[in-house]
Amino acid sequence: MHTPTDRHKSRRGFLASALSTGLATAGGARGHASHLAADKAYIAITLDLEMSRHYPTWDQMHWDYEKGNLDAPTKRYAVEAARRVKAQGGVIHFFAVGQTMEQEDVGWLKDIVAQGHPVGNHSYDHVNIKAKRASDIQFRFQRAPWLIEGKSPAEVIAGNIRLAESALKERIGIAPAGFRTPGGFSDGLADRPDLQSLLMEMGYTWVSSKYPAHPIGTVGQPPDRQVLSAIVAAQAQAQPFVYPSGLIEVPMSPISDVGAFRNGRWPVGAFLEAIKSGVTWAIEERAVFCFLGHPSCLVVTDPAFRTIELMCDLVRAAGDRAAIADLGTIARRAKGTSRL
Ligand SMILES: [Zn+2]
């Protein structure tokens, strides 16, 4: 049986062993605001507002060129998800692509913001920020290379991040709540100190770019025990930390909806089981679980909002051992400060 002291020690042991740099030590956070309490799990529900290849039907490919041109069901799903989580006293952390602000109606997104849900920057065109060649930046620029003619990939990428900021500011009236890289990287930005510096120069204190590697099993078949336990094991690699540059990383926790449904062709029951295992692990360890979903995928695969309700239920059942948190709160605890 665990005494509180044993539990505390084992968590400290986990933090020390699982993380090489800078995750908020329990001691670092303890001296600050109680809502950053080290002895609490933080569950983030994050939704990326973009269209997804193969959804709503498998033949759909053109979203690769129009990631931000959200269809009505996707927007409705985002709004209803926000309403449900708010009703539980939590927030969803959304990430938007700037292109969405070109749509005629952005009232739905303004409403989401008015309810207190943070919206971060996901670049303007969903660009690969690690691209070194123009052809690797984004499908749109493969088809229409004249849009970026005369610019280096680094200039296009920095410009694309800034353009999304302008779009959010002018159309929604907000500064972005952090930056999430389009596509996750198993090593985050560890290999790209130049990109860490770029984001910090732009004023970002944290980034969400890391998505740890994990198996998905045989495509088209539900995952077996081994796959599910490998996904739970990967949660330790999805904990926040601070890069040597000072930029904070808030990783995405496997498995994402797109990973399970598009890549693995899993049934929804298997996805729910994987999410439940990951969240339960985080609650036991007083760690972080950062759910990554896409309304464009979930509206087809989980139209009844079972995944979001499941996470809310697990947090509620955990009482004061867990809370739904936005990524800014998680980043502050990772840095051991109540302000960034
Ligand atoms: Zn994305």
mmCIF file of C-alpha atoms and ligand atoms in Angstrom:
data_model
loop_
_atom_site.group_PDB
_atom_site.id
_atom_site.type_symbol
_atom_site.label_atom_id
_atom_site.label_comp_id
_atom_site.label_asym_id
_atom_site.label_seq_id
_atom_site.Cartn_x
_atom_site.Cartn_y
_atom_site.Cartn_z
ATOM 1 C CA MET A 1 0.000 0.000 0.000
ATOM 2 C CA HIS A 2 1.157 3.497 -0.782
ATOM 3 C CA THR A 3 1.409 6.071 1.920
ATOM 4 C CA PRO A 4 1.178 9.644 0.667
ATOM 5 C CA THR A 5 4.926 9.956 1.153
ATOM 6 C CA ASP A 6 5.619 6.838 -0.872
ATOM 7 C CA ARG A 7 3.405 8.063 -3.640
ATOM 8 C CA HIS A 8 5.134 11.407 -3.643
ATOM 9 C CA LYS A 9 8.525 9.730 -3.738
ATOM 10 C CA SER A 10 7.505 7.420 -6.549
ATOM 11 C CA ARG A 11 6.259 10.308 -8.584
ATOM 12 C CA ARG A 12 9.481 12.205 -8.012
ATOM 13 C CA GLY A 13 11.278 9.063 -9.104
ATOM 14 C CA PHE A 14 9.207 8.871 -12.247
ATOM 15 C CA LEU A 15 9.822 12.502 -13.097
ATOM 16 C CA ALA A 16 13.530 12.213 -12.509
ATOM 17 C CA SER A 17 13.925 9.066 -14.540
ATOM 18 C CA ALA A 18 11.564 9.737 -17.412
ATOM 19 C CA LEU A 19 12.673 13.231 -18.225
ATOM 20 C CA SER A 20 16.114 14.394 -19.031
ATOM 21 C CA THR A 21 15.689 18.144 -18.938
ATOM 22 C CA GLY A 22 13.763 20.517 -16.925
ATOM 23 C CA LEU A 23 10.287 19.167 -16.382
ATOM 24 C CA ALA A 24 8.955 21.047 -13.507
ATOM 25 C CA THR A 25 10.271 19.509 -10.433
ATOM 26 C CA ALA A 26 7.647 19.092 -7.793
ATOM 27 C CA GLY A 27 9.696 21.388 -5.586
ATOM 28 C CA GLY A 28 9.865 24.071 -8.238
ATOM 29 C CA ALA A 29 6.137 24.312 -8.599
ATOM 30 C CA ARG A 30 5.237 23.962 -4.951
ATOM 31 C CA GLY A 31 6.182 27.485 -4.000
ATOM 32 C CA HIS A 32 3.673 28.978 -6.430
ATOM 33 C CA ALA A 33 -0.021 29.221 -6.929
ATOM 34 C CA SER A 34 -1.977 26.253 -5.692
ATOM 35 C CA HIS A 35 -3.613 25.658 -9.075
ATOM 36 C CA LEU A 36 -0.165 24.621 -10.266
ATOM 37 C CA ALA A 37 -0.053 22.007 -7.531
ATOM 38 C CA ALA A 38 2.518 19.389 -8.398
ATOM 39 C CA ASP A 39 0.412 16.617 -6.943
ATOM 40 C CA LYS A 40 -2.321 16.837 -9.542
ATOM 41 C CA ALA A 41 -2.658 15.359 -13.006
ATOM 42 C CA TYR A 42 -3.349 17.776 -15.820
ATOM 43 C CA ILE A 43 -5.519 16.525 -18.649
ATOM 44 C CA ALA A 44 -5.549 18.766 -21.708
ATOM 45 C CA ILE A 45 -8.196 18.380 -24.386
ATOM 46 C CA THR A 46 -6.816 19.900 -27.568
ATOM 47 C CA LEU A 47 -8.557 20.087 -30.926
ATOM 48 C CA ASP A 48 -6.857 21.170 -34.125
ATOM 49 C CA LEU A 49 -9.259 23.091 -36.340
ATOM 50 C CA GLU A 50 -8.381 21.852 -39.791
ATOM 51 C CA MET A 51 -9.731 19.577 -42.464
ATOM 52 C CA SER A 52 -8.225 16.074 -42.655
ATOM 53 C CA ARG A 53 -7.364 13.993 -45.668
ATOM 54 C CA HIS A 54 -9.768 10.996 -46.111
ATOM 55 C CA TYR A 55 -12.582 12.731 -44.150
ATOM 56 C CA PRO A 56 -15.517 12.900 -44.231
ATOM 57 C CA THR A 57 -15.124 10.244 -46.954
ATOM 58 C CA TRP A 58 -12.029 8.211 -47.803
ATOM 59 C CA ASP A 59 -11.692 9.607 -51.339
ATOM 60 C CA GLN A 60 -11.217 13.181 -50.088
ATOM 61 C CA MET A 61 -7.712 14.435 -50.820
ATOM 62 C CA HIS A 62 -8.246 18.074 -51.650
ATOM 63 C CA TRP A 63 -8.119 19.173 -48.012
ATOM 64 C CA ASP A 64 -4.351 18.804 -48.279
ATOM 65 C CA TYR A 65 -4.556 22.023 -50.274
ATOM 66 C CA GLU A 66 -7.231 23.722 -48.177
ATOM 67 C CA LYS A 67 -6.555 22.716 -44.595
ATOM 68 C CA GLY A 68 -8.324 25.746 -43.199
ATOM 69 C CA ASN A 69 -11.482 25.632 -45.296
ATOM 70 C CA LEU A 70 -13.573 23.998 -42.559
ATOM 71 C CA ASP A 71 -16.909 22.467 -43.528
ATOM 72 C CA ALA A 72 -20.072 23.097 -41.514
ATOM 73 C CA PRO A 73 -20.151 19.725 -39.649
ATOM 74 C CA THR A 74 -16.549 20.246 -38.490
ATOM 75 C CA LYS A 75 -17.379 23.700 -37.101
ATOM 76 C CA ARG A 76 -20.516 22.401 -35.416
ATOM 77 C CA TYR A 77 -18.537 19.614 -33.775
ATOM 78 C CA ALA A 78 -15.954 22.081 -32.450
ATOM 79 C CA VAL A 79 -18.665 24.328 -31.001
ATOM 80 C CA GLU A 80 -20.510 21.451 -29.344
ATOM 81 C CA ALA A 81 -17.270 19.972 -27.926
ATOM 82 C CA ALA A 82 -16.456 23.392 -26.437
ATOM 83 C CA ARG A 83 -19.934 23.603 -24.902
ATOM 84 C CA ARG A 84 -19.681 20.142 -23.338
ATOM 85 C CA VAL A 85 -16.261 20.687 -21.757
ATOM 86 C CA LYS A 86 -17.236 24.147 -20.511
ATOM 87 C CA ALA A 87 -20.306 22.564 -18.881
ATOM 88 C CA GLN A 88 -17.861 20.406 -16.896
ATOM 89 C CA GLY A 89 -15.935 23.489 -15.799
ATOM 90 C CA GLY A 90 -13.026 22.938 -18.192
ATOM 91 C CA VAL A 91 -11.690 24.406 -21.391
ATOM 92 C CA ILE A 92 -10.596 22.993 -24.725
ATOM 93 C CA HIS A 93 -7.326 24.301 -26.133
ATOM 94 C CA PHE A 94 -7.943 24.830 -29.848
ATOM 95 C CA PHE A 95 -5.372 25.423 -32.562
ATOM 96 C CA ALA A 96 -6.432 27.248 -35.710
ATOM 97 C CA VAL A 97 -4.897 27.627 -39.146
ATOM 98 C CA GLY A 98 -4.908 31.217 -40.389
ATOM 99 C CA GLN A 99 -6.597 30.263 -43.653
ATOM 100 C CA THR A 100 -9.825 29.629 -41.724
ATOM 101 C CA MET A 101 -10.062 33.377 -41.070
ATOM 102 C CA GLU A 102 -10.693 33.851 -44.818
ATOM 103 C CA GLN A 103 -14.102 32.188 -44.422
ATOM 104 C CA GLU A 104 -17.217 34.312 -44.596
ATOM 105 C CA ASP A 105 -18.393 33.430 -41.108
ATOM 106 C CA VAL A 106 -16.038 33.242 -38.129
ATOM 107 C CA GLY A 107 -18.738 33.968 -35.549
ATOM 108 C CA TRP A 108 -18.573 30.366 -34.266
ATOM 109 C CA LEU A 109 -14.884 30.810 -33.413
ATOM 110 C CA LYS A 110 -15.528 34.162 -31.758
ATOM 111 C CA ASP A 111 -18.180 32.456 -29.625
ATOM 112 C CA ILE A 112 -15.693 29.760 -28.616
ATOM 113 C CA VAL A 113 -13.204 32.445 -27.588
ATOM 114 C CA ALA A 114 -15.894 34.370 -25.707
ATOM 115 C CA GLN A 115 -16.570 31.239 -23.632
ATOM 116 C CA GLY A 116 -12.964 31.286 -22.454
ATOM 117 C CA HIS A 117 -11.404 28.571 -24.620
ATOM 118 C CA PRO A 118 -7.852 29.439 -25.732
ATOM 119 C CA VAL A 119 -7.001 29.328 -29.452
ATOM 120 C CA GLY A 120 -3.398 28.847 -30.529
ATOM 121 C CA ASN A 121 -1.519 29.293 -33.794
ATOM 122 C CA HIS A 122 -1.249 26.288 -36.144
ATOM 123 C CA SER A 123 0.376 28.348 -38.947
ATOM 124 C CA TYR A 124 -1.502 29.860 -41.890
ATOM 125 C CA ASP A 125 -1.371 26.977 -44.368
ATOM 126 C CA HIS A 126 -0.475 24.039 -42.087
ATOM 127 C CA VAL A 127 3.196 24.171 -43.049
ATOM 128 C CA ASN A 128 5.904 21.699 -42.103
ATOM 129 C CA ILE A 129 8.162 23.986 -40.095
ATOM 130 C CA LYS A 130 11.120 21.613 -40.425
ATOM 131 C CA ALA A 131 11.014 21.727 -44.263
ATOM 132 C CA LYS A 132 14.359 22.539 -45.885
ATOM 133 C CA ARG A 133 13.113 22.411 -49.486
ATOM 134 C CA ALA A 134 10.264 24.465 -50.933
ATOM 135 C CA SER A 135 8.529 21.305 -52.159
ATOM 136 C CA ASP A 136 8.327 19.944 -48.599
ATOM 137 C CA ILE A 137 6.598 22.957 -47.019
ATOM 138 C CA GLN A 138 2.959 22.223 -47.902
ATOM 139 C CA PHE A 139 0.934 20.663 -50.727
ATOM 140 C CA ARG A 140 -0.550 24.035 -51.639
ATOM 141 C CA PHE A 141 2.894 25.331 -52.578
ATOM 142 C CA GLN A 142 3.649 22.256 -54.663
ATOM 143 C CA ARG A 143 0.627 23.051 -56.830
ATOM 144 C CA ALA A 144 1.084 26.813 -56.710
ATOM 145 C CA PRO A 145 4.824 27.440 -56.262
ATOM 146 C CA TRP A 146 4.479 31.053 -57.444
ATOM 147 C CA LEU A 147 2.941 31.874 -54.056
ATOM 148 C CA ILE A 148 6.354 31.497 -52.431
ATOM 149 C CA GLU A 149 8.616 32.341 -55.355
ATOM 150 C CA GLY A 150 11.843 34.096 -54.429
ATOM 151 C CA LYS A 151 11.628 33.181 -50.755
ATOM 152 C CA SER A 152 13.721 30.661 -48.862
ATOM 153 C CA PRO A 153 11.870 27.876 -47.034
ATOM 154 C CA ALA A 154 12.894 29.470 -43.717
ATOM 155 C CA GLU A 155 11.343 32.794 -44.808
ATOM 156 C CA VAL A 156 8.154 31.107 -45.980
ATOM 157 C CA ILE A 157 7.795 29.233 -42.689
ATOM 158 C CA ALA A 158 8.418 32.269 -40.458
ATOM 159 C CA GLY A 159 6.079 34.329 -42.655
ATOM 160 C CA ASN A 160 3.392 31.652 -42.465
ATOM 161 C CA ILE A 161 3.453 31.654 -38.661
ATOM 162 C CA ARG A 162 3.239 35.469 -38.588
ATOM 163 C CA LEU A 163 0.435 35.549 -41.150
ATOM 164 C CA ALA A 164 -1.692 33.301 -38.920
ATOM 165 C CA GLU A 165 -1.109 35.725 -36.043
ATOM 166 C CA SER A 166 -2.350 38.609 -38.182
ATOM 167 C CA ALA A 167 -5.405 36.613 -39.241
ATOM 168 C CA LEU A 168 -6.338 35.749 -35.633
ATOM 169 C CA LYS A 169 -5.767 39.327 -34.531
ATOM 170 C CA GLU A 170 -7.696 41.021 -37.314
ATOM 171 C CA ARG A 171 -10.596 38.619 -37.636
ATOM 172 C CA ILE A 172 -11.016 37.290 -34.074
ATOM 173 C CA GLY A 173 -9.295 40.016 -32.075
ATOM 174 C CA ILE A 174 -6.933 37.731 -30.143
ATOM 175 C CA ALA A 175 -3.254 36.979 -29.816
ATOM 176 C CA PRO A 176 -2.572 33.268 -30.296
ATOM 177 C CA ALA A 177 -2.449 31.056 -27.192
ATOM 178 C CA GLY A 178 0.791 29.296 -28.060
ATOM 179 C CA PHE A 179 1.980 27.487 -31.179
ATOM 180 C CA ARG A 180 1.464 23.902 -32.270
ATOM 181 C CA THR A 181 3.460 22.552 -35.173
ATOM 182 C CA PRO A 182 1.435 21.054 -37.992
ATOM 183 C CA GLY A 183 2.354 17.380 -37.799
ATOM 184 C CA GLY A 184 4.062 16.074 -34.697
ATOM 185 C CA PHE A 185 7.722 15.131 -34.439
ATOM 186 C CA SER A 186 8.897 12.198 -32.341
ATOM 187 C CA ASP A 187 11.848 14.282 -31.139
ATOM 188 C CA GLY A 188 9.927 17.569 -30.961
ATOM 189 C CA LEU A 189 12.206 20.481 -31.861
ATOM 190 C CA ALA A 190 15.247 19.016 -30.062
ATOM 191 C CA ASP A 191 17.112 18.823 -33.382
ATOM 192 C CA ARG A 192 16.221 22.392 -34.386
ATOM 193 C CA PRO A 193 17.520 25.015 -31.964
ATOM 194 C CA ASP A 194 17.036 27.549 -34.793
ATOM 195 C CA LEU A 195 13.263 26.942 -34.719
ATOM 196 C CA GLN A 196 13.226 27.149 -30.917
ATOM 197 C CA SER A 197 14.911 30.567 -31.209
ATOM 198 C CA LEU A 198 12.547 31.677 -33.957
ATOM 199 C CA LEU A 199 9.484 30.914 -31.840
ATOM 200 C CA MET A 200 10.962 32.578 -28.769
ATOM 201 C CA GLU A 201 11.848 35.684 -30.798
ATOM 202 C CA MET A 202 8.229 35.742 -31.949
ATOM 203 C CA GLY A 203 7.159 35.799 -28.309
ATOM 204 C CA TYR A 204 6.159 32.172 -27.769
ATOM 205 C CA THR A 205 7.153 30.693 -24.415
ATOM 206 C CA TRP A 206 5.995 27.171 -25.251
ATOM 207 C CA VAL A 207 5.407 24.955 -28.251
ATOM 208 C CA SER A 208 3.451 21.750 -28.761
ATOM 209 C CA SER A 209 5.494 19.831 -31.339
ATOM 210 C CA LYS A 210 6.427 16.462 -29.902
ATOM 211 C CA TYR A 211 4.404 13.334 -30.604
ATOM 212 C CA PRO A 212 6.281 10.276 -29.358
ATOM 213 C CA ALA A 213 6.678 7.212 -31.540
ATOM 214 C CA HIS A 214 4.437 4.254 -30.771
ATOM 215 C CA PRO A 215 3.023 1.191 -32.578
ATOM 216 C CA ILE A 216 -0.518 1.044 -34.018
ATOM 217 C CA GLY A 217 -0.656 -2.696 -34.757
ATOM 218 C CA THR A 218 -2.093 -4.246 -37.911
ATOM 219 C CA VAL A 219 -3.977 -1.697 -39.976
ATOM 220 C CA GLY A 220 -7.689 -2.415 -40.009
ATOM 221 C CA GLN A 221 -7.605 -4.536 -36.878
ATOM 222 C CA PRO A 222 -8.204 -3.473 -33.285
ATOM 223 C CA PRO A 223 -4.930 -3.122 -31.354
ATOM 224 C CA ASP A 224 -3.846 -6.070 -29.222
ATOM 225 C CA ARG A 225 -2.703 -5.896 -25.571
ATOM 226 C CA GLN A 226 0.895 -5.342 -26.609
ATOM 227 C CA VAL A 227 0.066 -2.309 -28.726
ATOM 228 C CA LEU A 228 -2.119 -0.833 -25.997
ATOM 229 C CA SER A 229 0.561 -1.240 -23.352
ATOM 230 C CA ALA A 230 3.186 0.250 -25.668
ATOM 231 C CA ILE A 231 0.936 3.297 -26.033
ATOM 232 C CA VAL A 232 0.640 3.600 -22.247
ATOM 233 C CA ALA A 233 4.425 3.244 -21.986
ATOM 234 C CA ALA A 234 4.840 6.085 -24.500
ATOM 235 C CA GLN A 235 3.019 8.477 -22.132
ATOM 236 C CA ALA A 236 6.266 8.966 -20.211
ATOM 237 C CA GLN A 237 7.764 10.360 -23.439
ATOM 238 C CA ALA A 238 4.868 12.807 -23.773
ATOM 239 C CA GLN A 239 5.574 14.828 -20.631
ATOM 240 C CA PRO A 240 6.362 18.546 -20.725
ATOM 241 C CA PHE A 241 9.966 19.671 -20.486
ATOM 242 C CA VAL A 242 12.129 22.710 -21.129
ATOM 243 C CA TYR A 243 14.594 22.753 -24.035
ATOM 244 C CA PRO A 244 18.091 24.108 -23.266
ATOM 245 C CA SER A 245 17.018 27.288 -25.110
ATOM 246 C CA GLY A 246 14.341 27.901 -22.467
ATOM 247 C CA LEU A 247 11.425 27.118 -24.782
ATOM 248 C CA ILE A 248 8.921 24.813 -23.091
ATOM 249 C CA GLU A 249 7.611 21.739 -24.899
ATOM 250 C CA VAL A 250 4.093 20.453 -24.191
ATOM 251 C CA PRO A 251 3.907 17.193 -26.191
ATOM 252 C CA MET A 252 0.800 15.550 -27.644
ATOM 253 C CA SER A 253 -0.089 12.240 -25.987
ATOM 254 C CA PRO A 254 -0.613 9.156 -28.101
ATOM 255 C CA ILE A 255 -2.770 8.058 -29.643
ATOM 256 C CA SER A 256 -4.348 10.831 -31.689
ATOM 257 C CA ASP A 257 -7.662 10.397 -33.457
ATOM 258 C CA VAL A 258 -5.974 10.555 -36.833
ATOM 259 C CA GLY A 259 -3.388 8.001 -35.692
ATOM 260 C CA ALA A 260 -6.069 5.567 -34.563
ATOM 261 C CA PHE A 261 -8.757 6.103 -37.187
ATOM 262 C CA ARG A 262 -6.918 7.159 -40.344
ATOM 263 C CA ASN A 263 -3.615 5.369 -39.881
ATOM 264 C CA GLY A 264 -4.794 2.370 -37.844
ATOM 265 C CA ARG A 265 -8.396 2.135 -39.110
ATOM 266 C CA TRP A 266 -9.364 1.286 -35.530
ATOM 267 C CA PRO A 267 -12.951 0.962 -34.309
ATOM 268 C CA VAL A 268 -14.025 3.659 -31.856
ATOM 269 C CA GLY A 269 -14.095 1.221 -28.929
ATOM 270 C CA ALA A 270 -10.370 0.570 -29.269
ATOM 271 C CA PHE A 271 -9.655 4.302 -29.410
ATOM 272 C CA LEU A 272 -11.675 4.872 -26.245
ATOM 273 C CA GLU A 273 -9.770 2.096 -24.507
ATOM 274 C CA ALA A 274 -6.403 3.604 -25.474
ATOM 275 C CA ILE A 275 -7.441 7.088 -24.329
ATOM 276 C CA LYS A 276 -8.795 5.722 -21.073
ATOM 277 C CA SER A 277 -5.531 3.886 -20.381
ATOM 278 C CA GLY A 278 -3.450 6.986 -21.129
ATOM 279 C CA VAL A 279 -5.552 9.319 -18.996
ATOM 280 C CA THR A 280 -5.650 6.789 -16.158
ATOM 281 C CA TRP A 281 -1.862 6.473 -16.259
ATOM 282 C CA ALA A 282 -1.521 10.275 -16.102
ATOM 283 C CA ILE A 283 -3.888 10.473 -13.130
ATOM 284 C CA GLU A 284 -2.007 7.736 -11.264
ATOM 285 C CA GLU A 285 1.326 9.446 -11.923
ATOM 286 C CA ARG A 286 0.011 12.985 -11.392
ATOM 287 C CA ALA A 287 1.424 13.598 -14.857
ATOM 288 C CA VAL A 288 0.068 15.179 -18.042
ATOM 289 C CA PHE A 289 -2.122 13.727 -20.780
ATOM 290 C CA CYS A 290 -2.584 15.993 -23.779
ATOM 291 C CA PHE A 291 -5.330 14.642 -26.014
ATOM 292 C CA LEU A 292 -4.955 15.465 -29.701
ATOM 293 C CA GLY A 293 -8.131 15.417 -31.761
ATOM 294 C CA HIS A 294 -9.494 16.914 -34.946
ATOM 295 C CA PRO A 295 -13.197 17.767 -35.225
ATOM 296 C CA SER A 296 -13.001 16.967 -38.971
ATOM 297 C CA CYS A 297 -12.117 13.359 -38.071
ATOM 298 C CA LEU A 298 -14.111 12.963 -34.849
ATOM 299 C CA VAL A 299 -17.340 14.217 -36.422
ATOM 300 C CA VAL A 300 -17.243 11.072 -38.565
ATOM 301 C CA THR A 301 -15.613 8.574 -36.195
ATOM 302 C CA ASP A 302 -17.076 9.680 -32.853
ATOM 303 C CA PRO A 303 -20.196 11.747 -33.604
ATOM 304 C CA ALA A 304 -21.575 11.175 -30.080
ATOM 305 C CA PHE A 305 -18.572 12.907 -28.407
ATOM 306 C CA ARG A 306 -17.777 9.739 -26.455
ATOM 307 C CA THR A 307 -14.024 10.463 -26.281
ATOM 308 C CA ILE A 308 -14.469 13.948 -24.866
ATOM 309 C CA GLU A 309 -17.133 12.793 -22.403
ATOM 310 C CA LEU A 310 -14.889 9.917 -21.333
ATOM 311 C CA MET A 311 -12.017 12.272 -20.486
ATOM 312 C CA CYS A 312 -14.342 14.605 -18.573
ATOM 313 C CA ASP A 313 -15.748 11.617 -16.638
ATOM 314 C CA LEU A 314 -12.278 10.333 -15.724
ATOM 315 C CA VAL A 315 -11.184 13.760 -14.466
ATOM 316 C CA ARG A 316 -14.384 14.226 -12.490
ATOM 317 C CA ALA A 317 -14.038 10.775 -10.894
ATOM 318 C CA ALA A 318 -10.443 11.578 -9.912
ATOM 319 C CA GLY A 319 -11.599 14.468 -7.727
ATOM 320 C CA ASP A 320 -8.723 16.696 -6.639
ATOM 321 C CA ARG A 321 -6.162 14.321 -8.152
ATOM 322 C CA ALA A 322 -6.788 15.698 -11.643
ATOM 323 C CA ALA A 323 -7.942 18.769 -13.517
ATOM 324 C CA ILE A 324 -8.645 19.730 -17.111
ATOM 325 C CA ALA A 325 -6.008 22.296 -18.048
ATOM 326 C CA ASP A 326 -5.014 24.414 -21.009
ATOM 327 C CA LEU A 327 -1.480 24.159 -22.376
ATOM 328 C CA GLY A 328 -0.405 27.515 -20.941
ATOM 329 C CA THR A 329 -1.129 26.235 -17.433
ATOM 330 C CA ILE A 330 0.770 23.019 -18.143
ATOM 331 C CA ALA A 331 3.711 25.012 -19.535
ATOM 332 C CA ARG A 332 3.825 27.208 -16.431
ATOM 333 C CA ARG A 333 4.004 24.185 -14.174
ATOM 334 C CA ALA A 334 6.700 22.637 -16.382
ATOM 335 C CA LYS A 335 8.798 25.752 -15.935
ATOM 336 C CA GLY A 336 8.019 25.892 -12.249
ATOM 337 C CA THR A 337 6.557 29.380 -12.416
ATOM 338 C CA SER A 338 3.119 30.853 -11.989
ATOM 339 C CA ARG A 339 3.789 33.318 -14.824
ATOM 340 C CA LEU A 340 5.389 33.180 -18.232
HETATM 341 ZN ZN ZN B 1 -2.636 19.988 -37.874
#
